[in-house]
Coordinates of C-alpha atoms and ligand atoms in Angstrom, one line a residue:
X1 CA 162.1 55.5 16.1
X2 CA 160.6 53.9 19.2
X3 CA 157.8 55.7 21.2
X4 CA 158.0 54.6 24.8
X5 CA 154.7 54.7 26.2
X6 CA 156.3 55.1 30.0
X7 CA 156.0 58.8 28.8
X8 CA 153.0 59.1 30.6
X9 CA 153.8 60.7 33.8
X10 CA 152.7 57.9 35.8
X11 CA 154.8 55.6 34.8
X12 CA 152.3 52.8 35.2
X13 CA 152.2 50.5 31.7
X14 CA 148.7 49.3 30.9
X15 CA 148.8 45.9 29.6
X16 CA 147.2 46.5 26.5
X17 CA 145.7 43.3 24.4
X18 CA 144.9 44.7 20.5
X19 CA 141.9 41.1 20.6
X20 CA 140.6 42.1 23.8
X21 CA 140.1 45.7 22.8
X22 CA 138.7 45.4 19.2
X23 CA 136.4 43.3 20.5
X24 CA 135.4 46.0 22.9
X25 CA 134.7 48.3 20.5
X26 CA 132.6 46.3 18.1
X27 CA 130.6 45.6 20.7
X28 CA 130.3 48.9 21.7
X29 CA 130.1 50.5 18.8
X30 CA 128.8 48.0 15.6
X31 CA 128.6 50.2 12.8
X32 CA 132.4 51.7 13.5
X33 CA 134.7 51.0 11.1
X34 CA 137.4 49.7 12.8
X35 CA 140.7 48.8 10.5
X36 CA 142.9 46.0 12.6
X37 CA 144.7 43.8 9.7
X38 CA 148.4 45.0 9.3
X39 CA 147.6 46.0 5.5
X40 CA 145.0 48.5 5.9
X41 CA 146.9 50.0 9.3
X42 CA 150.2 50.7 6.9
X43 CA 148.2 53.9 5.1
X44 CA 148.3 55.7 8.5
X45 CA 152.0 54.8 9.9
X46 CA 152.9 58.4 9.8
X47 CA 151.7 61.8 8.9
X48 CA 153.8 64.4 6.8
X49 CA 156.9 64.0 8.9
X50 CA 157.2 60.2 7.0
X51 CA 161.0 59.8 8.7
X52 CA 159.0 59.0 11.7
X53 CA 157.0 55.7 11.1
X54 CA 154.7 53.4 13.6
X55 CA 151.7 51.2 12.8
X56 CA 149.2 51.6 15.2
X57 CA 147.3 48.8 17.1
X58 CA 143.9 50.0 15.3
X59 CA 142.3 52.5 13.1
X60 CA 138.7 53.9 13.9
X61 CA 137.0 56.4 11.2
X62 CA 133.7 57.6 12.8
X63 CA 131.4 58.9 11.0
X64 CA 129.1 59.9 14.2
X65 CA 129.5 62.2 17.5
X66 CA 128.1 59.2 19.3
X67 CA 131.0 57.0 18.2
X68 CA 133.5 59.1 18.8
X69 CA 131.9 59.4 22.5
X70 CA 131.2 55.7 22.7
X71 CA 135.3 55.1 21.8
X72 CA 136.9 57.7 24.2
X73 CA 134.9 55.8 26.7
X74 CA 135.8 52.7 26.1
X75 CA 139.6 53.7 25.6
X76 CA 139.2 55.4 29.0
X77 CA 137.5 52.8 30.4
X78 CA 140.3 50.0 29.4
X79 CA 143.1 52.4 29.5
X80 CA 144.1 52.3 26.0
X81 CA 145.8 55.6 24.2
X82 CA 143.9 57.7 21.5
X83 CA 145.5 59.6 18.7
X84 CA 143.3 62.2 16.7
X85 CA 143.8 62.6 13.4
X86 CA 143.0 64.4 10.4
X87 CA 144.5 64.5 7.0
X88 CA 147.5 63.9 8.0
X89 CA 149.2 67.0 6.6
X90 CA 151.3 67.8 9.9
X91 CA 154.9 67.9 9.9
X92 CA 155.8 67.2 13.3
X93 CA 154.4 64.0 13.9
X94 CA 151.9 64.8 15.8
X95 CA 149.3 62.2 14.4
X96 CA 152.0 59.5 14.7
X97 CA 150.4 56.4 15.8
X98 CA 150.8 54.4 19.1
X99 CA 151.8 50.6 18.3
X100 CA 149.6 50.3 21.3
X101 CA 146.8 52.6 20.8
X102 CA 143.8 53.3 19.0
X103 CA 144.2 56.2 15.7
X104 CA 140.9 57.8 16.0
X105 CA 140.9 59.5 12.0
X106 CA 138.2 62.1 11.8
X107 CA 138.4 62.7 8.0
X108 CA 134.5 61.1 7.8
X109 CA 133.5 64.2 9.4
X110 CA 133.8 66.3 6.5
X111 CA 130.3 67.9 6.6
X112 CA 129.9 72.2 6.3
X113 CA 127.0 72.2 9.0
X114 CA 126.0 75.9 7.9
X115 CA 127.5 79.3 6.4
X116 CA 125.8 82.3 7.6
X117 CA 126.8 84.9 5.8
X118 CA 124.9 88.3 7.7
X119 CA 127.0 86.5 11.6
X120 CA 130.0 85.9 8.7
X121 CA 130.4 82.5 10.3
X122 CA 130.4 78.9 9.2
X123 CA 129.8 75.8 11.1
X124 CA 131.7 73.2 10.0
X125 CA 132.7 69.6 11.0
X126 CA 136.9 68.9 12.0
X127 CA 137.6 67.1 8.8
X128 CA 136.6 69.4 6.3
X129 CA 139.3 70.5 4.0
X130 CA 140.7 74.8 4.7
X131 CA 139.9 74.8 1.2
X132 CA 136.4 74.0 1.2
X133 CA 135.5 76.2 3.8
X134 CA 136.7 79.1 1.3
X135 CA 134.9 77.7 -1.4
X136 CA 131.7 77.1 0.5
X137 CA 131.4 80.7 1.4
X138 CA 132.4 82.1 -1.9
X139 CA 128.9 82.4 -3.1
X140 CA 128.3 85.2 -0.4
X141 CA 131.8 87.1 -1.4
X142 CA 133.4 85.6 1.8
X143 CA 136.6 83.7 2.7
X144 CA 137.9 81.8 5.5
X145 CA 141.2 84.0 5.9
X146 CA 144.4 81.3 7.4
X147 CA 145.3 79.1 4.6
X148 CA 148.3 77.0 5.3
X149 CA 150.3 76.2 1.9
X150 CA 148.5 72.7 2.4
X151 CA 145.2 74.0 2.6
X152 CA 143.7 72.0 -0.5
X153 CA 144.2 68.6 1.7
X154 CA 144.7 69.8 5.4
X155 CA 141.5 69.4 7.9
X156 CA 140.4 72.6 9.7
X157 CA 140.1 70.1 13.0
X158 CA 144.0 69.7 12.3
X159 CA 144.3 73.6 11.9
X160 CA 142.8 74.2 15.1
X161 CA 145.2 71.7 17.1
X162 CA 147.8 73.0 15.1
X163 CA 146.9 76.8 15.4
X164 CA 147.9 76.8 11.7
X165 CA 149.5 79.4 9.9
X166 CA 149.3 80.9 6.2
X167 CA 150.3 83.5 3.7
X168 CA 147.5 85.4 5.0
X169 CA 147.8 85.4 8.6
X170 CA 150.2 88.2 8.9
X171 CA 147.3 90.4 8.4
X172 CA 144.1 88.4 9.2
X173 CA 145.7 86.5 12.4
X174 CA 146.2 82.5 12.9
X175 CA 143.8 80.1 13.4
X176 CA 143.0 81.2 17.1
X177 CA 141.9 84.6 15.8
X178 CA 139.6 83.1 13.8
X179 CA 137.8 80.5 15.7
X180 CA 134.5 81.7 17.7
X181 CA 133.6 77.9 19.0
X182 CA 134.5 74.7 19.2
X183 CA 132.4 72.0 20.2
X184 CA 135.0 68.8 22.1
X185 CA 134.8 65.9 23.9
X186 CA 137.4 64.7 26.9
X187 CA 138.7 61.6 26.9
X188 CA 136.3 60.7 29.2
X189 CA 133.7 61.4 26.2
X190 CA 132.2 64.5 28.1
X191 CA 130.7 67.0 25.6
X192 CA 132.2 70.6 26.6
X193 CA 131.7 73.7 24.3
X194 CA 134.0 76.4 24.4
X195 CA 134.0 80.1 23.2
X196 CA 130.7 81.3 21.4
X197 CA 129.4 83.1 18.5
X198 CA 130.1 86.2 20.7
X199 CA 132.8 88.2 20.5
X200 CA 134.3 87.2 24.6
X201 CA 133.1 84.7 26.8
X202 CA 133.4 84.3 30.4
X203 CA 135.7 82.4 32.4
X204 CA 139.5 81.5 31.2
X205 CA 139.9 81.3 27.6
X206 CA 140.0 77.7 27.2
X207 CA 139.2 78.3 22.9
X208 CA 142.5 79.7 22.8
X209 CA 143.9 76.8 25.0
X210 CA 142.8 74.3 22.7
X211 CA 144.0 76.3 19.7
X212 CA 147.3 74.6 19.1
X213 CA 146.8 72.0 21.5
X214 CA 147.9 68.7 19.1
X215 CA 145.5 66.5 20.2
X216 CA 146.7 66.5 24.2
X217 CA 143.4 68.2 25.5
X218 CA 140.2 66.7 23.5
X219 CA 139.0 65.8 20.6
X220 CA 137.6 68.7 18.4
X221 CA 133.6 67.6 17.2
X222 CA 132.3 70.8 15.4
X223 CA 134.5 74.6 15.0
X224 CA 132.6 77.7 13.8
X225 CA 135.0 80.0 12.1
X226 CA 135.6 83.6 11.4
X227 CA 134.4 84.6 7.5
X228 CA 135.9 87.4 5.8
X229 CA 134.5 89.7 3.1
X230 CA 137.0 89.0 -0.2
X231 CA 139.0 92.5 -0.4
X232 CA 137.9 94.2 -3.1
X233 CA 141.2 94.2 -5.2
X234 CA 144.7 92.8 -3.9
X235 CA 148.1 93.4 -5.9
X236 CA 151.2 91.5 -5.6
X237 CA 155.1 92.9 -6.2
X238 CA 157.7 91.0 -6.5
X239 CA 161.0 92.4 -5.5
X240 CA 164.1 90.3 -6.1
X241 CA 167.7 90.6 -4.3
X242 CA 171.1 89.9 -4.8
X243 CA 171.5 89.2 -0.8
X244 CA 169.6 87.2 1.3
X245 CA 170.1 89.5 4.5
X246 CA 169.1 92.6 2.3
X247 CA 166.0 90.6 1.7
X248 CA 165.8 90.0 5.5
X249 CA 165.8 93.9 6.3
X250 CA 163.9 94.8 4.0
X251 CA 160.8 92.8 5.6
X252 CA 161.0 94.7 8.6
X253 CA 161.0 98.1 6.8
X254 CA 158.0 97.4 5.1
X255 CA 156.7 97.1 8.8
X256 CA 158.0 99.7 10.1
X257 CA 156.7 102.1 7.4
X258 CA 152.8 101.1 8.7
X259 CA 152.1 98.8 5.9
X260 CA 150.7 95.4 7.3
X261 CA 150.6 93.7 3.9
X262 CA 148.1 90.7 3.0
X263 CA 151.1 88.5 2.6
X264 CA 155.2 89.0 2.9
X265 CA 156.8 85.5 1.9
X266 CA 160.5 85.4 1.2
X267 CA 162.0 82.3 -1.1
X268 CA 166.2 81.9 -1.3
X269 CA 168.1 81.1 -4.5
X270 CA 167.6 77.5 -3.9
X271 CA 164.1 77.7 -3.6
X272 CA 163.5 79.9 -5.8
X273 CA 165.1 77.8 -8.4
X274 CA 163.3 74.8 -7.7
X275 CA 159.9 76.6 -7.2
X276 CA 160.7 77.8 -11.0
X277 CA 161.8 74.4 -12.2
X278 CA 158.2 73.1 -10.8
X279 CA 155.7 75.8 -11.6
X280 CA 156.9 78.4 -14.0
X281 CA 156.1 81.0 -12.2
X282 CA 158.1 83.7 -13.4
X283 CA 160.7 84.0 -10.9
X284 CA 164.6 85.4 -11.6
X285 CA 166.7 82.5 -10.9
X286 CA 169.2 84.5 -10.4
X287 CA 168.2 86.2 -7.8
X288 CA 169.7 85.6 -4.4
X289 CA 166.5 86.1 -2.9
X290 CA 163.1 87.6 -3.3
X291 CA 160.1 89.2 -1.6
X292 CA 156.7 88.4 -2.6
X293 CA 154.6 91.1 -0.9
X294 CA 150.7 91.3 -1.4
X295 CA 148.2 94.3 -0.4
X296 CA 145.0 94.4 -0.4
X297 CA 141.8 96.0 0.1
X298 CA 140.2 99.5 -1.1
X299 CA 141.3 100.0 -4.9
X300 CA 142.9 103.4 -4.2
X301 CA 144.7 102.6 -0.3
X302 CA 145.9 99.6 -2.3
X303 CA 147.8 102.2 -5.0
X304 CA 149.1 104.1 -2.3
X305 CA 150.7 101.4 -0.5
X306 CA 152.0 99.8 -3.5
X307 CA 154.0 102.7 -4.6
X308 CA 155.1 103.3 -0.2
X309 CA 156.5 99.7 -0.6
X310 CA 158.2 100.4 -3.8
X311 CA 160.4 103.3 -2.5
X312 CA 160.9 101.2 0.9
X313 CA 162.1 97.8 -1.4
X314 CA 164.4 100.3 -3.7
X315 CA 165.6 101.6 -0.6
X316 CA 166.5 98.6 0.9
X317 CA 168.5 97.6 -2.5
X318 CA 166.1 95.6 -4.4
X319 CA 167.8 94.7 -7.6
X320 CA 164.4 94.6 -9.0
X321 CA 160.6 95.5 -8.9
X322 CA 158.0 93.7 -10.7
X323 CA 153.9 93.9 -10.1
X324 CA 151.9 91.3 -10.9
X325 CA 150.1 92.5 -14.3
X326 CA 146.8 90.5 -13.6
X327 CA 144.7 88.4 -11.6
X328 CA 146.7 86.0 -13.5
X329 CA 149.9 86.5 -13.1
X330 CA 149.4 87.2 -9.5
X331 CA 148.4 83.4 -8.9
X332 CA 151.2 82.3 -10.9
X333 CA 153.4 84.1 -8.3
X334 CA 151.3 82.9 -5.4
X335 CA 151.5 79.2 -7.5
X336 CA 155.5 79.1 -6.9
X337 CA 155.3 79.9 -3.1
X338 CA 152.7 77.3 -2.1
X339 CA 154.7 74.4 -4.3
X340 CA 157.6 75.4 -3.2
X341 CA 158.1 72.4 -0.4
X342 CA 157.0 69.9 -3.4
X343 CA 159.5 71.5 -5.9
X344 CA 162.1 71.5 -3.3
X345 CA 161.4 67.9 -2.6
X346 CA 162.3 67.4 -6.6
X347 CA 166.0 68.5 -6.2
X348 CA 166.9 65.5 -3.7
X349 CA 165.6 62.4 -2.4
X350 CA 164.2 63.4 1.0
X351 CA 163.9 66.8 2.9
X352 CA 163.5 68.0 6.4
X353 CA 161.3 70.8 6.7
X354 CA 161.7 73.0 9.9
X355 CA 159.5 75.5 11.4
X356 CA 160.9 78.1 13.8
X357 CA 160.1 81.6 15.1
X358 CA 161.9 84.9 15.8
X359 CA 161.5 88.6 15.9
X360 CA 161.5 90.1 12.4
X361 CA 164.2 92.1 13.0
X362 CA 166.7 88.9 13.3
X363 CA 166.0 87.9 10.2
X364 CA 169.1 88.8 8.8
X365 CA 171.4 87.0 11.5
X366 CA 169.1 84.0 11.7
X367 CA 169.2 83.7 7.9
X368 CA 173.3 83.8 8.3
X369 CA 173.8 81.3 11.1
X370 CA 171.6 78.6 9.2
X371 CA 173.5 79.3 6.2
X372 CA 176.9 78.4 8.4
X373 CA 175.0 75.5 9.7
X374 CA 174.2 74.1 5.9
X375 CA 178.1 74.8 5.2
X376 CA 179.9 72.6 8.4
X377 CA 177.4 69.9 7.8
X378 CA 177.4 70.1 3.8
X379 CA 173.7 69.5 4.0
X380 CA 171.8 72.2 1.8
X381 CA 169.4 74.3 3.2
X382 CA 166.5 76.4 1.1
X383 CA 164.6 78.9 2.9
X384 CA 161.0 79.8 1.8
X385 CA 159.0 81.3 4.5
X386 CA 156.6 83.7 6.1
X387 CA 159.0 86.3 6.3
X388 CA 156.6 88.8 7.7
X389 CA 155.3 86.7 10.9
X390 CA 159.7 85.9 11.1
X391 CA 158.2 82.5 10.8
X392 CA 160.8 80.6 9.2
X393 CA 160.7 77.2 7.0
X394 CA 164.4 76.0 6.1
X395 CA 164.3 72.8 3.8
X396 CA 167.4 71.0 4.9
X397 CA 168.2 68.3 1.9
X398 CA 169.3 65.0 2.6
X399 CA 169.6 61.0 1.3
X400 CA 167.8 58.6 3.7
X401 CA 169.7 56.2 2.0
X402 CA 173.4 57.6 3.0
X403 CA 174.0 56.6 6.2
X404 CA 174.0 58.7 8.9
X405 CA 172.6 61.5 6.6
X406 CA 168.9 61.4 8.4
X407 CA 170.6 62.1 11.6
X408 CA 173.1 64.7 10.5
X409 CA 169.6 66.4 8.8
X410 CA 168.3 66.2 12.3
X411 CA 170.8 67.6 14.0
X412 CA 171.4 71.0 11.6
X413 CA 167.0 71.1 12.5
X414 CA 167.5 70.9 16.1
X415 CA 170.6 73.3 15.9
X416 CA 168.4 76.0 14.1
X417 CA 165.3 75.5 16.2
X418 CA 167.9 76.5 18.7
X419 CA 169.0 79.0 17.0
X420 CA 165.9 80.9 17.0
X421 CA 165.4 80.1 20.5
X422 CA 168.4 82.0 21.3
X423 CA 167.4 84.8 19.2
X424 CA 164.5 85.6 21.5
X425 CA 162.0 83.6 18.8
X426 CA 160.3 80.0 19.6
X427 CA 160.6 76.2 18.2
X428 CA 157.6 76.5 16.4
X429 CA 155.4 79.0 14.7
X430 CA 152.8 76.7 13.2
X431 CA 153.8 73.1 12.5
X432 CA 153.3 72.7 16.2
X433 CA 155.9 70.3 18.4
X434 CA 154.2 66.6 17.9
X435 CA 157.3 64.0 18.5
X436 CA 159.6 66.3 16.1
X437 CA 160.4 69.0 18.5
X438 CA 160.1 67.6 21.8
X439 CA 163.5 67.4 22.9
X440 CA 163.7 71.5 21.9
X441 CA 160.4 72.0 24.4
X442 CA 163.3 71.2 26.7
X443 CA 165.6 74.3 25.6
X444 CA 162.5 76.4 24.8
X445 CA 161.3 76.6 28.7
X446 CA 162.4 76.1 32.4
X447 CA 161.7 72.6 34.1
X448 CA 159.1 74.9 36.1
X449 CA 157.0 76.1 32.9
X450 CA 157.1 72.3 31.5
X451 CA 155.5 71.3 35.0
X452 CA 152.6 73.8 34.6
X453 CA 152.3 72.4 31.1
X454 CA 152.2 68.6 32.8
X455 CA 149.9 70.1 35.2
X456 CA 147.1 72.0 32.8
X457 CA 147.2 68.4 30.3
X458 CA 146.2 66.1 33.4
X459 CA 143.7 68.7 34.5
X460 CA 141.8 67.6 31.2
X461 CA 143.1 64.4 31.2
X462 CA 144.4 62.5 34.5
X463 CA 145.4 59.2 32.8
X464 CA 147.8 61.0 29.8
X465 CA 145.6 58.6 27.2
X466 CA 145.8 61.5 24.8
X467 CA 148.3 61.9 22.6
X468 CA 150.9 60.5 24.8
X469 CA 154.5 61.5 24.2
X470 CA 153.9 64.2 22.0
X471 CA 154.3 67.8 22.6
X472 CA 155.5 67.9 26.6
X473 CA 158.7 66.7 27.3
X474 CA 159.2 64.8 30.8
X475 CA 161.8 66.4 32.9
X476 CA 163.7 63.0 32.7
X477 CA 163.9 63.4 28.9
X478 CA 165.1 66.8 29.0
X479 CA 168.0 65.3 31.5
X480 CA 168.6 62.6 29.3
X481 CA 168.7 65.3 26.1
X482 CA 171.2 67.3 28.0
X483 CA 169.9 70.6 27.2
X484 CA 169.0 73.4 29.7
X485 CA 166.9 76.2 29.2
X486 CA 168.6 78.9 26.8
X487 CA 168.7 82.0 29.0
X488 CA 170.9 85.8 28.4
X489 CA 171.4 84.4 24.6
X490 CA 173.8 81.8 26.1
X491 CA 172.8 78.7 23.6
X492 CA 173.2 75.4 25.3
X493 CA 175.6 74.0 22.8
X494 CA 178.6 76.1 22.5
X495 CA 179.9 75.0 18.9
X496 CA 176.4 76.5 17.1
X497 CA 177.2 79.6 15.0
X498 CA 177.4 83.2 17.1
X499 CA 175.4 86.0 16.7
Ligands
FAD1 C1 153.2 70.8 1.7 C2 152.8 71.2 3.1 C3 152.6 72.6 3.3 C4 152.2 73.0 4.6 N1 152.1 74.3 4.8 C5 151.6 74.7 6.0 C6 151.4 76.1 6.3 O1 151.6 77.0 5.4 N2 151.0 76.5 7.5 C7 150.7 75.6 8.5 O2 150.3 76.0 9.6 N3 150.9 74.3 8.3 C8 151.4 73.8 7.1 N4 151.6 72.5 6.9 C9 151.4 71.5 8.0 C10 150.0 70.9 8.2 O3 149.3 70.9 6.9 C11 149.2 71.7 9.2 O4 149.8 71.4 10.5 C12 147.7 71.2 9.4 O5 147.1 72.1 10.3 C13 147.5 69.8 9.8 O6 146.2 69.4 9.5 P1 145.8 67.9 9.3 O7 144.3 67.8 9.2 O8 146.6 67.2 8.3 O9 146.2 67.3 10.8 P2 147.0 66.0 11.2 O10 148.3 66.0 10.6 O11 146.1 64.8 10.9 O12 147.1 66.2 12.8 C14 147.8 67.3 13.3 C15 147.6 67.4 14.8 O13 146.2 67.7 15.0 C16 145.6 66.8 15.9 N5 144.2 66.7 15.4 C17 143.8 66.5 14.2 N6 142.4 66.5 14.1 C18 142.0 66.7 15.4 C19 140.7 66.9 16.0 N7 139.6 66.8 15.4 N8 140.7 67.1 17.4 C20 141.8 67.2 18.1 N9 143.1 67.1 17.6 C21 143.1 66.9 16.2 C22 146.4 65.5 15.7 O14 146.3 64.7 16.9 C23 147.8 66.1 15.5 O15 148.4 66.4 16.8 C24 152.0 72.0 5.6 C25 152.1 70.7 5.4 C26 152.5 70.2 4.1 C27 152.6 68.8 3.8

């Protein structure tokens, strides 16, 4: 994989000299730790997507606002590219180094500034764990609602340029919904704060802007989040199928009979088996499918929505029904969802995990063409997914080690992302687009959209030092890619599966 820096729009190549800048930044900044020997600059080569691999020029882990500033100065200053990153959780690459840039690793901000529990906010720095916001506020009976499947290692600075997703989120809203502020700094290392502890601000909503984001627009310093009071009872039910499309329409029946549950996940037989295999969770292996759908809240609007969903799943042709007896048993269930990509990763050498988005309702047709996909390329796919947000996850299995099978993986990903795409749904839904997706940014919108996106990133930052290469496609690489922009369900290549 080779990231060519002449992504940035002007074309113009910095000479870059790794001595001349390291010396820069001691100077600069002393007490920085600043990693430059090839050993210590192999832990960061990639993030979660590991297929894509490069060691960057240098490593800076701040531990102060004033050295983050003092950096994104001096990397202005010289013209030298930054890439932000947190725990290195993301799965598109989007904290993939620059062999000529600067990594600028923000895990050493990991302090929880304040939890103020009458304003139900916390102020917390960008490299705190999801997790230990959560546990932070437990004390007062709160809870920081999104919580991505990697929540006990992913940063809530990487959530917020991300926009990250979770079990949760069908009913509580993404990471955008619950951000009030965020304190940044431009490249230029010019404090801004956007948003407040207020419920609207002023002015164009720049905190949503920099909500999924990836690191193109600033560098996020401080976030206050959203905290929710802990529902006072939540049940799970389990409902298993003997056809994944079945499964499919039965999510958006549960919908459409006004039930907005806590969570509505759907696992496939493969996953399903391997989640078992892993956890022990309790699942029916032989099921072709199943539903794991929580509800939560008052005691008795809880029963009552338990027993709608039960006639809705029996409707639909659930083979079976089971409710979480306990507390317990409801974690165990939850236990097998959130290991699922781990357990999957078990049943072969490498995996390819994809992240697409469509309209509930196309669940059903989605869910076939990806299984005709796995079929012509003989590559298997397991599904496990937020099936209520239609925010799919297919796990396509593959062998690094067989040639050509990395590339034949990434081809059946690209194909689906399209797929969805064409189904009126989006290459992403919370894994963001990083290096992964870029060449689908170019099937996703017109060369007009892409030039407003150009447009808004230089209006933060002129010189394209953040991030470059990620995210926004040039229009040249979207000639080179061959793809247009999929318009009237007309996909731009003809041999993926019809709807
Ligand atoms: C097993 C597993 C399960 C997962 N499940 C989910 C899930 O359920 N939902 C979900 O949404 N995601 C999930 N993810 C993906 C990943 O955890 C999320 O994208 C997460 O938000 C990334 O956080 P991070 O701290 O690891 O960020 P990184 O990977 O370090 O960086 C991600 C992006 O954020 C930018 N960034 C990081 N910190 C900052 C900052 N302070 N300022 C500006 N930009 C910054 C980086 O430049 C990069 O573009 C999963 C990943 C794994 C491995």
């Amino acid at each position: 994989m080779n990231i060519h820096f002449d992504e940035r729009l002007d074309g113009e190549l910095t000479v870059i000299d790794k001595a001349e800048v390291l010396a820069d930044l001691q100077n600069a900044s002393p007490d920085l730790i600043l990693l430059h020997r090839e050993e210590d600059l192999h832990p960061f080569e990639c993030d979660g997507l590991a297929a894509y691999r490069v060691l960057p020029m240098l490593v800076a882990m701040p531990e102060t606002f004033e050295q983050v500033q003092t950096l994104l100065k001096r990397c202005h200053h010289l013209g030298v590219p930054v890439v932000t990153r947190g725990a290195g959780t993301g799965l598109s690459g989007g904290a993939l180094p620059l062999e000529k840039g600067v990594l600028l690793v923000m895990s050493r901000f990991s302090k929880i500034l304040g939890v103020d529990p009458d304003a139900r906010l916390a102020r917390v720095q960008p490299g705190v764990r999801n997790l230990a916001i959560s546990e932070a506020a437990a004390p007062y009976g709160l809870y920081y609602a999104p919580d991505p499947s990697s929540q006990i290692a992913c940063s809530i600075g990487g959530n917020v340029a991300e926009n990250a997703g979770g079990v949760h989120c069908l009913k509580y809203g993404l990471t955008v919904h619950n951000v009030m502020r965020l304190d940044i700094l431009t490249i230029e290392g010019e404090p801004m704060t956007l948003g407040s502890e207020a419920l609207d601000a002023p002015g164009f909503d720049l905190l949503a802007l920099m909500n999924g984001s990836e690191g193109m627009l600033g560098v996020v310093t401080e976030i206050t989040v959203k905290l929710l009071p802990k529902p006072e009872t939540a049940k799970v039910l389990m409902a298993s199928f003997d056809d994944v499309e079945k499964a499919g329409r039965a999510v958006g029946d549960i919908i459409a009979a006004g039930i907005i549950p806590g969570g509505l996940e759907m696992m496939d037989n493969l996953a399903i088996r391997a989640a078992e295999d892993f956890i022990r969770a309790g699942y029916p292996v032989d099921a072709e499918a199943i539903l794991l759908c929580e509800l939560d809240g008052v005691e008795e609007d809880v029963n009552d929505d338990c027993a709608t969903v039960r006639r809705v799943l029996e409707a639909a042709g659930a083979t079976d029904i089971q409710q979480a007896r306990d507390d317990a048993e409801r974690a165990k269930f939850w236990a097998g969802r959130k290991n699922a990509f781990p357990a999957v990763g078990r049943m072969s050498p490498d995996y390819y995990c994809m992240d697409g988005t469509i309209p509930r309702r196309e669940l059903p047709r989605v869910l076939k063409g990806i299984a005709a996909l796995s079929e012509e390329s003989g590559l298997r796919v397991a599904n496990v997914f937020h099936a209520g947000d239609g925010n799919m996850h297919p796990l396509i299995l593959f062998d690094a080690n067989q040639e050509g099978e990395l590339e034949l993986a990434e081809d059946v990903g690209g194909k689906i992302l399209e797929l969805c795409v064409a189904a009126g749904g989006s290459i992403t839904g919370e894994h963001g687009v990083g290096r992964e997706k870029i060449n689908q940014m170019c099937s996703q919108f017109k060369p007009d959209e892409l030039t407003v996106f150009h447009a808004l990133k230089a209006a933060f930052d002129p010189k394209r030092l953040l991030n470059p290469g990620k995210n926004i496609p040039t229009l040249a690489r979207c000639a080179e890619f061959g793809a247009m922009h999929v318009h009237n369900n007309e996909l731009p290549h003809p041999e993926l599966p019809r709807f």
